[in-house]
PDB file of C-alpha atoms in Angstrom:
ATOM      1  CA  UNK A 109     -23.710 -17.638  -4.714  1.00  0.00           C
ATOM      2  CA  UNK A 110     -20.666 -17.120  -6.936  1.00  0.00           C
ATOM      3  CA  UNK A 111     -18.648 -13.927  -6.589  1.00  0.00           C
ATOM      4  CA  UNK A 112     -16.193 -12.150  -8.811  1.00  0.00           C
ATOM      5  CA  UNK A 113     -13.592  -9.984  -7.080  1.00  0.00           C
ATOM      6  CA  UNK A 114     -11.933  -6.999  -8.708  1.00  0.00           C
ATOM      7  CA  UNK A 115      -9.027  -5.637  -6.677  1.00  0.00           C
ATOM      8  CA  UNK A 116      -5.839  -3.630  -6.882  1.00  0.00           C
ATOM      9  CA  UNK A 117      -2.946  -3.574  -4.398  1.00  0.00           C
ATOM     10  CA  UNK A 118      -0.136  -1.089  -3.939  1.00  0.00           C
ATOM     11  CA  UNK A 119       2.751  -1.217  -1.491  1.00  0.00           C
ATOM     12  CA  UNK A 120       4.807   1.921  -1.184  1.00  0.00           C
ATOM     13  CA  UNK A 121       4.983   5.512  -0.016  1.00  0.00           C
ATOM     14  CA  UNK A 122       1.641   7.351  -0.089  1.00  0.00           C
ATOM     15  CA  UNK A 123       1.711  11.054  -1.036  1.00  0.00           C
ATOM     16  CA  UNK A 124      -1.696  12.602  -0.323  1.00  0.00           C
ATOM     17  CA  UNK A 125      -0.799  15.953  -1.941  1.00  0.00           C
ATOM     18  CA  UNK A 126      -0.278  14.328  -5.348  1.00  0.00           C
ATOM     19  CA  UNK A 127      -2.483  11.243  -4.767  1.00  0.00           C
ATOM     20  CA  UNK A 128       0.424   9.037  -5.816  1.00  0.00           C
ATOM     21  CA  UNK A 129       1.996   5.877  -4.459  1.00  0.00           C
ATOM     22  CA  UNK A 130       5.699   5.294  -5.062  1.00  0.00           C
ATOM     23  CA  UNK A 131       6.879   1.695  -5.019  1.00  0.00           C
ATOM     24  CA  UNK A 132      10.534   0.689  -5.036  1.00  0.00           C
ATOM     25  CA  UNK A 133      11.776  -2.822  -5.720  1.00  0.00           C
ATOM     26  CA  UNK A 134      14.717  -4.578  -7.360  1.00  0.00           C
ATOM     27  CA  UNK A 135      13.426  -3.537 -10.799  1.00  0.00           C
ATOM     28  CA  UNK A 136      13.303   0.175 -10.039  1.00  0.00           C
ATOM     29  CA  UNK A 137      11.032   2.932  -8.769  1.00  0.00           C
ATOM     30  CA  UNK A 138       7.429   3.101  -9.962  1.00  0.00           C
ATOM     31  CA  UNK A 139       4.886   5.878  -9.365  1.00  0.00           C
ATOM     32  CA  UNK A 140       1.150   5.129  -9.546  1.00  0.00           C
ATOM     33  CA  UNK A 141      -1.804   7.520  -9.766  1.00  0.00           C
ATOM     34  CA  UNK A 142      -3.960   6.528  -6.792  1.00  0.00           C
ATOM     35  CA  UNK A 143      -6.851   8.797  -7.745  1.00  0.00           C
ATOM     36  CA  UNK A 144      -7.092   7.230 -11.210  1.00  0.00           C
ATOM     37  CA  UNK A 145      -7.118   3.759  -9.635  1.00  0.00           C
ATOM     38  CA  UNK A 146      -9.872   4.757  -7.186  1.00  0.00           C
ATOM     39  CA  UNK A 147     -12.008   6.252  -9.964  1.00  0.00           C
ATOM     40  CA  UNK A 148     -12.438   2.737 -11.382  1.00  0.00           C
ATOM     41  CA  UNK A 149     -14.506   1.959  -8.273  1.00  0.00           C
ATOM     42  CA  UNK A 150     -16.574   5.172  -8.235  1.00  0.00           C
ATOM     43  CA  UNK A 151     -20.235   4.443  -7.528  1.00  0.00           C
ATOM     44  CA  UNK A 152     -19.571   0.805  -6.604  1.00  0.00           C
ATOM     45  CA  UNK A 153     -19.887  -0.994  -3.278  1.00  0.00           C
ATOM     46  CA  UNK A 154     -16.326  -1.406  -1.963  1.00  0.00           C
ATOM     47  CA  UNK A 155     -14.273  -2.426   1.036  1.00  0.00           C
ATOM     48  CA  UNK A 156     -11.186  -0.311   1.756  1.00  0.00           C
ATOM     49  CA  UNK A 157      -8.245  -1.332   3.937  1.00  0.00           C
ATOM     50  CA  UNK A 158      -5.099   0.688   4.564  1.00  0.00           C
ATOM     51  CA  UNK A 159      -2.220  -0.977   6.375  1.00  0.00           C
ATOM     52  CA  UNK A 160       1.049   0.524   7.612  1.00  0.00           C
ATOM     53  CA  UNK A 161       4.034  -1.738   8.180  1.00  0.00           C
ATOM     54  CA  UNK A 162       6.771  -0.825  10.677  1.00  0.00           C
ATOM     55  CA  UNK A 163       9.781  -2.831  11.820  1.00  0.00           C
ATOM     56  CA  UNK A 164       9.670  -4.183  15.371  1.00  0.00           C
ATOM     57  CA  UNK A 165      12.797  -4.253  17.517  1.00  0.00           C
ATOM     58  CA  UNK A 166      13.606  -7.661  18.971  1.00  0.00           C
ATOM     59  CA  UNK A 167      13.929  -8.117  22.712  1.00  0.00           C
ATOM     60  CA  UNK A 168      17.460  -7.558  23.975  1.00  0.00           C
ATOM     61  CA  UNK A 169      19.188 -10.672  25.239  1.00  0.00           C
ATOM     62  CA  UNK A 170      21.357 -10.829  28.362  1.00  0.00           C
ATOM     63  CA  UNK A 171      24.848  -9.478  27.879  1.00  0.00           C
ATOM     64  CA  UNK A 172      23.794  -6.876  25.300  1.00  0.00           C
ATOM     65  CA  UNK A 173      23.863  -3.201  26.131  1.00  0.00           C
TER      66      UNK A 173
END
């Protein structure tokens, strides 16, 4: 059966106290109202994923201290 997907994606710093997400890129700093975005899905069947990205240190090679 055909499906239609409605999604929104943010990538930035999450502030629970204000329910905002702050994104920074080459064009500037942008603040989004997360609660307003979530209200669009109120009462609907959804799937929610939250992902945190952290840098990984490479393995040290011989001769490095």
